[in-house]
Amino acid sequence: MNNLIQNEMMKLLAKKRLVIIGIIVGVLVLMFTYAQYKQVKEQQEKLGTDDWRAALQQQIIDTQNRLGSNRMLDEWREQLQVSLKQQQYYLDHDINPSEPGATTFTRMFLENAIDLFIPLLIMIVASDMVSFENSQGTIKLLLTRPVNRWKILMSKYVTLLLSVSIIVAMTALLSYFLSGLVFGYHGWEAPVITGFGLNGSDVDVSQVRIVEQWRFLLMDMGLVWLVAVVVGTLSFMLSVLVRSTPAGMGIMLAALISGAILNNMVSSWESAKYFFMVNLKLTTYVSGTAPPIEGMTLLSSVITLLVWWALALIVSFTVFTRRDVY
C-alpha cells in the first residue's frame, strides 16, 4: 500500500497541480490584501480617524439604513438584523471584531473561501484521479498488477486526503505570510467572540464566550478541512463514474455554483438543507451568522456532509471494483 501511495503522489507532483494551486492562492491573497488595505485607508479618510470603534459605529449606522429599505427580501433582512445585534454586542463589550493583523486576515479569508474557492481548488486535484487513467488508457496496465482493486483505489484516495491537507495548510500559510507584509504578523492573542445562537431573528448570547484568535483560527481550519474532504470525495466519485475529466469537473462546478446561489434563495425550501452544497459554509455557525434555512445547526450540517461523504465512498469503491475495463 505504501508503494502505491508513493506512486500516486509522484504522479500528482509530476502534473504540478499543487504548484499551480499555490500560485493561484498567492495571487488571490495579494489581490485581497491590497483590496482590504485600500478599504481600510478609505474608511479612515472618510471617518477622519483610525479608531475601530468609530468604524464599527459607522457599520451599525449603515446596517440600520439598509434595514430601512422596503425592497429587501425577508431572509436578507433577517440576516442583517442578526448582524446588527452582533455588531452592537462587539461595541458594547469593547472588542474589535476585525483586529488588524495577518491572523485576522487569514481567518476571514478562510471563512469566505470555504464554500466555493477552496472546493474549486480541491476539484482541480480530485476530478481526474481516476478518469485520467481511463482517458490515457493506463487503467488497464494498472489493473494488471497482482493487487486488489480496492487497494489501488484506496491509494488514490489517501493521496487525495494528503493533497487536501496540503492545500488547506498552504492556503492558510500563504494568507498569513503574504498579508503580514502589509498588516503585520500579530493578532494571535486577539479576543474573538464565539457561541452566538439564533432564536428566530433574535441572537442568543447566553452561550457566548471569548477565545483567543489562534484557537478560533484552528476551529476554522478544521471546518475548512472537513468541507474540503467532502467536496474532494464527491469529485473523486465523479472521477470514478464519469470517464471524461471535463464532464466530471463540469458537474461538480455546476453543483458548487448552484449551492452559492441557493444559499441566498432557499430560506423557505426546507428540504434543500439535505443538499451538500447548502451545508458547506460551516464557519458561519461559529461566528453566529444566520444559516440559510431556519433550524440548521453545525451538528446537522456536519452530519449531512458526513452522510454524503460516506455515500460517495461506497459508490466509488463499489463501481471501481466491479466495473469492466475495456
Tab-separated table of C-alpha atoms in Angstrom:
chain	number	residue	atom	x	y	z
A	1	MET	CA	0.000	0.000	0.000
A	2	ASN	CA	2.821	2.424	0.831
A	3	ASN	CA	4.379	1.875	-2.587
A	4	LEU	CA	1.032	2.525	-4.262
A	5	ILE	CA	0.555	5.777	-2.323
A	6	GLN	CA	4.090	6.873	-3.151
A	7	ASN	CA	3.432	6.150	-6.816
A	8	GLU	CA	0.226	8.203	-6.779
A	9	MET	CA	1.955	11.131	-5.068
A	10	MET	CA	4.714	11.053	-7.685
A	11	LYS	CA	2.114	11.177	-10.464
A	12	LEU	CA	0.351	14.076	-8.754
A	13	LEU	CA	3.579	16.028	-8.298
A	14	ALA	CA	4.516	15.370	-11.930
A	15	LYS	CA	1.327	17.128	-13.025
A	16	LYS	CA	2.415	20.198	-10.996
A	17	ARG	CA	-1.168	20.714	-9.817
A	18	LEU	CA	-0.101	21.727	-6.303
A	19	VAL	CA	2.333	24.284	-7.725
A	20	ILE	CA	-0.397	25.788	-9.895
A	21	ILE	CA	-2.782	25.900	-6.930
A	22	GLY	CA	-0.110	27.611	-4.826
A	23	ILE	CA	0.352	30.278	-7.499
A	24	ILE	CA	-3.414	30.843	-7.762
A	25	VAL	CA	-3.764	31.196	-3.989
A	26	GLY	CA	-0.765	33.525	-3.773
A	27	VAL	CA	-2.070	35.850	-6.485
A	28	LEU	CA	-5.561	36.000	-4.984
A	29	VAL	CA	-4.236	36.616	-1.477
A	30	LEU	CA	-2.157	39.528	-2.755
A	31	MET	CA	-5.199	40.952	-4.553
A	32	PHE	CA	-7.442	40.660	-1.492
A	33	THR	CA	-4.727	42.065	0.766
A	34	TYR	CA	-4.419	45.128	-1.430
A	35	ALA	CA	-8.210	45.482	-1.658
A	36	GLN	CA	-8.597	45.315	2.137
A	37	TYR	CA	-5.741	47.757	2.642
A	38	LYS	CA	-7.395	50.242	0.292
A	39	GLN	CA	-10.745	49.723	2.002
A	40	VAL	CA	-9.264	50.402	5.434
A	41	LYS	CA	-7.499	53.529	4.211
A	42	GLU	CA	-10.629	54.876	2.511
A	43	GLN	CA	-12.661	54.218	5.640
A	44	GLN	CA	-10.113	56.016	7.801
A	45	GLU	CA	-10.110	59.006	5.443
A	46	LYS	CA	-13.910	59.072	5.403
A	47	LEU	CA	-14.196	58.980	9.192
A	48	GLY	CA	-11.124	61.088	9.845
A	49	THR	CA	-9.825	58.613	12.420
A	50	ASP	CA	-8.295	55.146	12.677
A	51	ASP	CA	-10.317	54.273	15.796
A	52	TRP	CA	-12.022	50.915	15.194
A	53	ARG	CA	-14.952	51.967	17.408
A	54	ALA	CA	-15.830	54.787	15.037
A	55	ALA	CA	-15.625	52.397	12.095
A	56	LEU	CA	-17.865	49.885	13.860
A	57	GLN	CA	-20.363	52.599	14.757
A	58	GLN	CA	-20.469	53.599	11.084
A	59	GLN	CA	-21.119	49.959	10.115
A	60	ILE	CA	-24.019	49.882	12.573
A	61	ILE	CA	-25.465	53.046	11.046
A	62	ASP	CA	-25.061	51.651	7.516
A	63	THR	CA	-26.793	48.410	8.551
A	64	GLN	CA	-29.667	50.351	10.122
A	65	ASN	CA	-30.058	52.368	6.923
A	66	ARG	CA	-30.168	49.199	4.827
A	67	LEU	CA	-32.809	47.745	7.121
A	68	GLY	CA	-34.929	50.816	6.436
A	69	SER	CA	-35.364	49.788	2.790
A	70	ASN	CA	-38.775	48.382	1.860
A	71	ARG	CA	-37.439	46.451	-1.139
A	72	MET	CA	-35.332	43.989	0.838
A	73	LEU	CA	-36.136	40.277	0.871
A	74	ASP	CA	-37.202	38.858	4.242
A	75	GLU	CA	-34.269	36.434	4.514
A	76	TRP	CA	-31.746	39.211	3.837
A	77	ARG	CA	-33.481	41.443	6.352
A	78	GLU	CA	-33.238	38.713	8.977
A	79	GLN	CA	-29.522	38.244	8.341
A	80	LEU	CA	-28.918	41.986	8.607
A	81	GLN	CA	-30.849	42.133	11.881
A	82	VAL	CA	-28.654	39.379	13.309
A	83	SER	CA	-25.522	41.117	12.021
A	84	LEU	CA	-26.655	44.410	13.584
A	85	LYS	CA	-27.095	42.817	17.006
A	86	GLN	CA	-23.688	41.156	16.768
A	87	GLN	CA	-22.019	44.454	15.843
A	88	GLN	CA	-23.694	46.161	18.773
A	89	TYR	CA	-22.556	43.348	21.073
A	90	TYR	CA	-18.934	43.804	19.995
A	91	LEU	CA	-19.182	47.557	20.526
A	92	ASP	CA	-20.797	47.219	23.959
A	93	HIS	CA	-18.071	44.823	25.126
A	94	ASP	CA	-15.216	46.859	23.617
A	95	ILE	CA	-13.935	44.062	21.350
A	96	ASN	CA	-12.636	44.785	17.870
A	97	PRO	CA	-14.147	42.133	15.521
A	98	SER	CA	-11.583	42.988	12.844
A	99	GLU	CA	-8.392	43.190	14.866
A	100	PRO	CA	-5.727	44.242	12.339
A	101	GLY	CA	-3.038	41.708	11.525
A	102	ALA	CA	-2.241	38.726	9.334
A	103	THR	CA	-4.017	36.337	11.703
A	104	THR	CA	-7.332	38.159	11.297
A	105	PHE	CA	-6.880	38.322	7.527
A	106	THR	CA	-6.172	34.578	7.385
A	107	ARG	CA	-9.259	33.763	9.458
A	108	MET	CA	-11.523	35.937	7.327
A	109	PHE	CA	-10.023	34.652	4.086
A	110	LEU	CA	-10.669	31.031	5.072
A	111	GLU	CA	-14.216	31.841	6.204
A	112	ASN	CA	-15.022	33.436	2.849
A	113	ALA	CA	-13.268	30.726	0.813
A	114	ILE	CA	-14.809	27.693	2.491
A	115	ASP	CA	-17.860	27.217	0.265
A	116	LEU	CA	-16.531	27.964	-3.229
A	117	PHE	CA	-12.877	28.926	-3.657
A	118	ILE	CA	-11.260	26.094	-1.683
A	119	PRO	CA	-13.708	23.474	-3.063
A	120	LEU	CA	-12.724	24.602	-6.563
A	121	LEU	CA	-9.048	24.118	-5.711
A	122	ILE	CA	-9.768	20.636	-4.379
A	123	MET	CA	-11.767	19.838	-7.511
A	124	ILE	CA	-8.698	20.566	-9.661
A	125	VAL	CA	-6.856	17.709	-7.951
A	126	ALA	CA	-9.690	15.235	-7.358
A	127	SER	CA	-11.620	15.340	-10.615
A	128	ASP	CA	-9.145	13.367	-12.727
A	129	MET	CA	-7.539	10.968	-10.256
A	130	VAL	CA	-9.319	8.020	-11.883
A	131	SER	CA	-10.784	9.439	-15.097
A	132	PHE	CA	-7.282	10.474	-16.218
A	133	GLU	CA	-6.239	6.824	-16.086
A	134	ASN	CA	-9.253	5.920	-18.250
A	135	SER	CA	-8.648	8.638	-20.822
A	136	GLN	CA	-4.946	7.758	-21.121
A	137	GLY	CA	-5.592	4.029	-21.188
A	138	THR	CA	-3.210	3.412	-18.276
A	139	ILE	CA	-6.029	1.979	-16.145
A	140	LYS	CA	-5.630	-1.384	-17.931
A	141	LEU	CA	-1.929	-1.531	-17.112
A	142	LEU	CA	-2.651	-0.504	-13.522
A	143	LEU	CA	-5.248	-3.239	-13.011
A	144	THR	CA	-2.990	-5.981	-14.416
A	145	ARG	CA	-0.856	-5.770	-11.287
A	146	PRO	CA	-1.347	-8.513	-8.677
A	147	VAL	CA	-3.011	-6.019	-6.311
A	148	ASN	CA	-6.642	-5.882	-5.252
A	149	ARG	CA	-8.648	-3.184	-6.953
A	150	TRP	CA	-9.785	-1.694	-3.663
A	151	LYS	CA	-6.140	-1.188	-2.648
A	152	ILE	CA	-5.449	0.669	-5.877
A	153	LEU	CA	-8.419	2.964	-5.316
A	154	MET	CA	-7.585	3.377	-1.629
A	155	SER	CA	-4.071	4.531	-2.522
A	156	LYS	CA	-5.592	7.176	-4.770
A	157	TYR	CA	-7.995	8.268	-2.044
A	158	VAL	CA	-5.233	8.500	0.583
A	159	THR	CA	-3.292	10.634	-1.895
A	160	LEU	CA	-6.352	12.832	-2.222
A	161	LEU	CA	-6.578	13.260	1.568
A	162	LEU	CA	-2.904	14.212	1.696
A	163	SER	CA	-3.458	16.698	-1.114
A	164	VAL	CA	-6.464	18.216	0.667
A	165	SER	CA	-4.413	18.693	3.832
A	166	ILE	CA	-1.574	20.282	1.866
A	167	ILE	CA	-3.918	22.669	0.035
A	168	VAL	CA	-5.690	23.820	3.212
A	169	ALA	CA	-2.380	24.310	5.045
A	170	MET	CA	-0.828	26.068	2.038
A	171	THR	CA	-3.806	28.427	1.750
A	172	ALA	CA	-3.559	29.360	5.436
A	173	LEU	CA	0.223	29.823	5.345
A	174	LEU	CA	0.230	31.921	2.170
A	175	SER	CA	-2.610	34.050	3.542
A	176	TYR	CA	-0.701	34.661	6.758
A	177	PHE	CA	2.753	35.373	5.364
A	178	LEU	CA	1.683	37.468	2.354
A	179	SER	CA	-0.916	39.571	4.198
A	180	GLY	CA	1.534	40.040	7.060
A	181	LEU	CA	3.755	42.076	4.752
A	182	VAL	CA	1.048	44.751	4.860
A	183	PHE	CA	-0.859	44.225	8.132
A	184	GLY	CA	1.916	42.833	10.346
A	185	TYR	CA	2.329	39.394	11.881
A	186	HIS	CA	0.275	39.896	15.008
A	187	GLY	CA	-3.228	39.286	16.309
A	188	TRP	CA	-2.739	35.733	17.608
A	189	GLU	CA	-3.975	36.624	21.091
A	190	ALA	CA	-6.723	38.981	19.923
A	191	PRO	CA	-10.098	38.181	21.523
A	192	VAL	CA	-12.780	36.699	19.281
A	193	ILE	CA	-16.369	36.145	20.377
A	194	THR	CA	-17.982	32.818	19.537
A	195	GLY	CA	-21.068	30.951	20.692
A	196	PHE	CA	-23.726	33.236	19.246
A	197	GLY	CA	-27.009	31.365	18.999
A	198	LEU	CA	-30.024	32.167	16.876
A	199	ASN	CA	-33.587	32.056	18.097
A	200	GLY	CA	-35.665	33.131	15.133
A	201	SER	CA	-34.475	36.659	14.360
A	202	ASP	CA	-33.040	37.111	17.876
A	203	VAL	CA	-29.447	36.494	18.872
A	204	ASP	CA	-28.962	34.266	21.900
A	205	VAL	CA	-25.883	35.407	23.816
A	206	SER	CA	-26.247	33.034	26.749
A	207	GLN	CA	-23.526	30.724	25.368
A	208	VAL	CA	-21.184	33.455	24.136
A	209	ARG	CA	-17.565	33.180	25.205
A	210	ILE	CA	-14.320	34.865	24.282
A	211	VAL	CA	-11.454	32.822	22.853
A	212	GLU	CA	-8.003	33.716	21.599
A	213	GLN	CA	-7.890	34.185	17.857
A	214	TRP	CA	-5.395	31.358	17.334
A	215	ARG	CA	-7.898	28.912	18.837
A	216	PHE	CA	-10.668	30.315	16.659
A	217	LEU	CA	-8.410	30.018	13.604
A	218	LEU	CA	-7.759	26.344	14.377
A	219	MET	CA	-11.538	25.751	14.579
A	220	ASP	CA	-11.990	27.446	11.224
A	221	MET	CA	-9.201	25.398	9.640
A	222	GLY	CA	-10.719	22.167	10.950
A	223	LEU	CA	-14.102	23.028	9.439
A	224	VAL	CA	-12.482	24.079	6.151
A	225	TRP	CA	-10.605	20.767	6.039
A	226	LEU	CA	-13.824	18.804	6.620
A	227	VAL	CA	-15.614	20.632	3.798
A	228	ALA	CA	-12.618	20.129	1.501
A	229	VAL	CA	-12.573	16.384	2.235
A	230	VAL	CA	-16.288	16.037	1.471
A	231	VAL	CA	-16.062	18.005	-1.785
A	232	GLY	CA	-12.900	16.119	-2.730
A	233	THR	CA	-14.589	12.769	-2.086
A	234	LEU	CA	-17.590	13.735	-4.220
A	235	SER	CA	-15.264	14.859	-7.023
A	236	PHE	CA	-13.362	11.596	-6.579
A	237	MET	CA	-16.630	9.664	-7.003
A	238	LEU	CA	-17.391	11.546	-10.227
A	239	SER	CA	-13.893	10.695	-11.447
A	240	VAL	CA	-14.775	7.021	-10.985
A	241	LEU	CA	-18.261	7.261	-12.500
A	242	VAL	CA	-17.514	9.582	-15.427
A	243	ARG	CA	-14.676	8.627	-17.738
A	244	SER	CA	-14.347	12.189	-19.020
A	245	THR	CA	-12.495	14.587	-16.707
A	246	PRO	CA	-14.107	17.767	-18.153
A	247	ALA	CA	-17.559	16.239	-17.666
A	248	GLY	CA	-16.832	15.387	-14.037
A	249	MET	CA	-15.438	18.854	-13.364
A	250	GLY	CA	-18.442	20.442	-15.063
A	251	ILE	CA	-20.894	18.521	-12.875
A	252	MET	CA	-19.108	19.484	-9.657
A	253	LEU	CA	-18.668	23.086	-10.764
A	254	ALA	CA	-22.382	23.349	-11.505
A	255	ALA	CA	-23.192	21.896	-8.070
A	256	LEU	CA	-20.906	24.347	-6.248
A	257	ILE	CA	-22.197	27.385	-8.117
A	258	SER	CA	-25.808	26.335	-7.606
A	259	GLY	CA	-25.057	25.964	-3.891
A	260	ALA	CA	-23.757	29.534	-3.728
A	261	ILE	CA	-26.979	30.710	-5.377
A	262	LEU	CA	-29.259	28.509	-3.290
A	263	ASN	CA	-27.793	29.848	-0.044
A	264	ASN	CA	-29.482	33.170	-0.793
A	265	MET	CA	-32.787	31.734	-2.028
A	266	VAL	CA	-33.739	28.613	-0.042
A	267	SER	CA	-34.951	30.045	3.248
A	268	SER	CA	-38.479	28.729	2.595
A	269	TRP	CA	-37.398	25.440	0.949
A	270	GLU	CA	-36.749	23.250	3.982
A	271	SER	CA	-35.810	20.123	2.016
A	272	ALA	CA	-32.838	21.954	0.485
A	273	LYS	CA	-30.953	21.578	3.777
A	274	TYR	CA	-30.140	17.998	2.730
A	275	PHE	CA	-28.122	19.181	-0.301
A	276	PHE	CA	-24.407	19.027	0.446
A	277	MET	CA	-23.712	22.382	-1.226
A	278	VAL	CA	-26.112	24.218	1.104
A	279	ASN	CA	-24.161	22.938	4.129
A	280	LEU	CA	-20.646	23.877	3.060
A	281	LYS	CA	-20.271	27.171	4.944
A	282	LEU	CA	-19.708	25.617	8.376
A	283	THR	CA	-17.750	28.601	9.694
A	284	THR	CA	-20.934	30.696	9.815
A	285	TYR	CA	-22.117	28.671	12.800
A	286	VAL	CA	-19.128	29.525	14.996
A	287	SER	CA	-19.315	33.191	14.005
A	288	GLY	CA	-23.063	33.312	14.663
A	289	THR	CA	-24.267	34.177	11.165
A	290	ALA	CA	-27.825	33.150	10.321
A	291	PRO	CA	-27.976	29.792	8.479
A	292	PRO	CA	-29.566	29.662	5.010
A	293	ILE	CA	-32.540	27.716	6.391
A	294	GLU	CA	-34.005	28.194	9.845
A	295	GLY	CA	-33.313	25.257	12.132
A	296	MET	CA	-29.984	24.290	10.573
A	297	THR	CA	-27.175	23.833	13.104
A	298	LEU	CA	-23.486	22.996	12.989
A	299	LEU	CA	-24.244	19.430	14.067
A	300	SER	CA	-26.944	18.914	11.438
A	301	SER	CA	-24.738	20.300	8.671
A	302	VAL	CA	-21.774	18.145	9.718
A	303	ILE	CA	-23.978	15.033	9.810
A	304	THR	CA	-25.395	15.858	6.363
A	305	LEU	CA	-21.903	16.277	4.920
A	306	LEU	CA	-20.690	13.045	6.526
A	307	VAL	CA	-23.631	11.148	5.008
A	308	TRP	CA	-22.735	12.491	1.547
A	309	TRP	CA	-19.075	11.597	2.190
A	310	ALA	CA	-19.935	8.017	3.178
A	311	LEU	CA	-22.264	7.519	0.206
A	312	ALA	CA	-19.635	8.874	-2.190
A	313	LEU	CA	-17.026	6.462	-0.815
A	314	ILE	CA	-19.376	3.476	-1.028
A	315	VAL	CA	-20.332	4.280	-4.620
A	316	SER	CA	-16.700	4.881	-5.622
A	317	PHE	CA	-15.363	1.582	-4.287
A	318	THR	CA	-18.383	-0.430	-5.432
A	319	VAL	CA	-18.222	0.818	-9.012
A	320	PHE	CA	-14.428	0.672	-9.292
A	321	THR	CA	-14.146	-2.911	-8.031
A	322	ARG	CA	-16.961	-4.226	-10.229
A	323	ARG	CA	-16.698	-2.260	-13.458
A	324	ASP	CA	-15.333	-3.994	-16.547
A	325	VAL	CA	-12.335	-2.312	-18.128
A	326	TYR	CA	-12.348	-2.106	-21.910
